[in-house]
Amino acid sequence: MDATEQSLRQSLSEKSSSVEAQGNAVRALKASRAAKPDIDAAIELLNKLKLEKSAVEKELQSIVSGSGNGSLNREAFRKAVVNTLERRLFYIPSFKIYKGVAGFFDYGPPGCAIKSNVLSFWRQHFVLEENMLEVDCPCVTPELVLKASGHVDKFTDLMVKDKKTGTGYRADHLLKDYCTEKLEKDLTISADKAAELKNVLAVMEDYSPEQLGAKIKEYGITAPDTKNPLSDPYPFNLMFQTSIGPSGLAPGYMRPETAQGIFVNFKDLYYYNGKKLPFAASQIGQAFRNEISPRQGLLRVREFTLAEIEHFVDPENKSHPKFPDVAKLEFLMFPREEQMSGQSAKKFCLGEAVAKGTVNNETLGYFIGRVYLFLTRLGIDKERLRFRQHLANEMAHYAEDCWDAEIESSYGWIECVGIADRSAFDLRAHSENSNVPLVAEEKYAEPKEVERLVITPMKKELGLAFKGNQKNLVESLEAMNEEEAMEMKATLESKGEVEFNVCTLKKNVTIKKNMVSISKEMKKEHQRVFTPSVIEPSFGIGRIIYCLYEHCFSTRPSKAGDEQLNLFRFPPLVAPIKCTVFPLVQNQQFEEAAKVISKELASVGISHKIDITGTSIGKRYARTDELGVPFAITVDSETSVTIRERDSKDQIRVSLKEAASVVSSVAEGKMTWQDVWASFPHHSSAAAEDE
């Protein structure tokens, strides 16, 4: 625990004891009918102690809330953002007229436009600039594919149920909520208790079902809605199950991620790429997770859009030719050593982080840098973006290194992009389960002498012993890795037979010495065959968009100063509408000019909207500011117009013919507003901004 927090909790405990003791003293004086001056002096001291206690409480509340504003202000800010988003139809709960279903949301027109712009930039930034191979695979996935990947057996969260109503809750969320609420709102807990709760938050990822259940019972946690007792935690698979075909005999699942479609197509993609490594494949698509208790709006939903990259690379060479392009970037990083020692994220130079081994390799580092550039260009605040390294207990056993791009929101730090070096696990798993080798080749300039394992099943002896199962035995024996084969060889030489598990038969069999030959031989090879490693950046598009909403949302006073007006400061790159066109007044000539500008904007691909309502121009500006529209063209003459920039409210005057090209240049990033401001006459906005 932070030393300041520990000191304040200790001080608060002492102040509380002093207030209680002085309160008892005042009551005792009153009960004994003491002299009025004595009672007044005691009350004055009591009030002084209460003020001191209140001051310590405020200081402690500021620290435990994570910011000087406190958690209540964060909730008020979130409510303002969400109310605006739903009122302006960025997104709304799905099936609203039927009271909705938790974990499902519909994107309205501005939300769809922003999502489309984000995905379009993602394609440009990654797929086009990195020459990736894009694929589009089905959402319905056969069970055997997800069995091989481990999802059928291990894609679970621990759930508890209300013992009376049967309502399910995610067990770790209940424990996390309890600990967080205690730490933030119960300022009376001791420093030792606070340290215990913080430790629980830090290690709960490692809890077994039994340990998690024990903590829930220890803290007396009950069902949030009914306060009924809870069941013991048990694993719940998060995949939506279905059946393929009318017979119902071919089980399948709605995919929980898009990656498996890329892995199972590796062989064809490798050939398409001219049998060359490294290469990357990408996919944008829907994924589905049957969340136990969805909450936090767009951050935890049951159907969502993923954009994933699988970059296949030689495990013996993870350098990247373009790493120097990002090596000098500096941004907030949170390595595991800093997390374990209770420090905060701090700025690192990416090149130094890779050179020191903090980041495992150049290719992983390159994608971390590219993700940073992608998010900040979208409009994510770089001071509220950090890259957190997974702790050892978070990483899968096969992973080399993993980092999450986390964005700070009113909900805290939210994982929005995962960047992982998954080694060769996925391709090996699908190779073993499909019996199709998912491998790459490296041709040698000169043949090399290498020692190779040779496994030769004796088919005649195996056929006599196992008859119709001979083929299964041969395949299983040939699939052994070197460690398994040499262990079998040693046992056969010492005992003459060995127990061997045949996974395709789901049983053990006895292999005798005359049934298989295992040796190592020197061979001359012309090429190296290997299973590639994969570096995987995986983007949660909905989470990124929600954090973008919060980072771009702000308010400013109306001209009269009697109300606060909402606005979204979206960069033109992602703004749902790039420009609005306003005739200043309802006038035939102005409206005709607006239509000409509209046609020219459409011809250069600039999304826009004409507003010919009779509403005051200031109110029209305010209305479009709330949608995040960066530019407004106001037609106030037959030969020239004004162009207003949303954030500064500055305006320039340009000719009617120039309007569309000027907006197009700024919206597409060919010019900045500063360039435009320096190039055209300025227009006084005081009269127009009657907001």
Coordinates of C-alpha atoms in Angstrom, one line a residue, residues 361 381 432 460:
N361 CA 11.9 -9.0 -29.4
D381 CA -5.1 10.9 -25.2
E432 CA -1.5 -32.4 -34.3
K460 CA 3.7 -56.1 -39.7

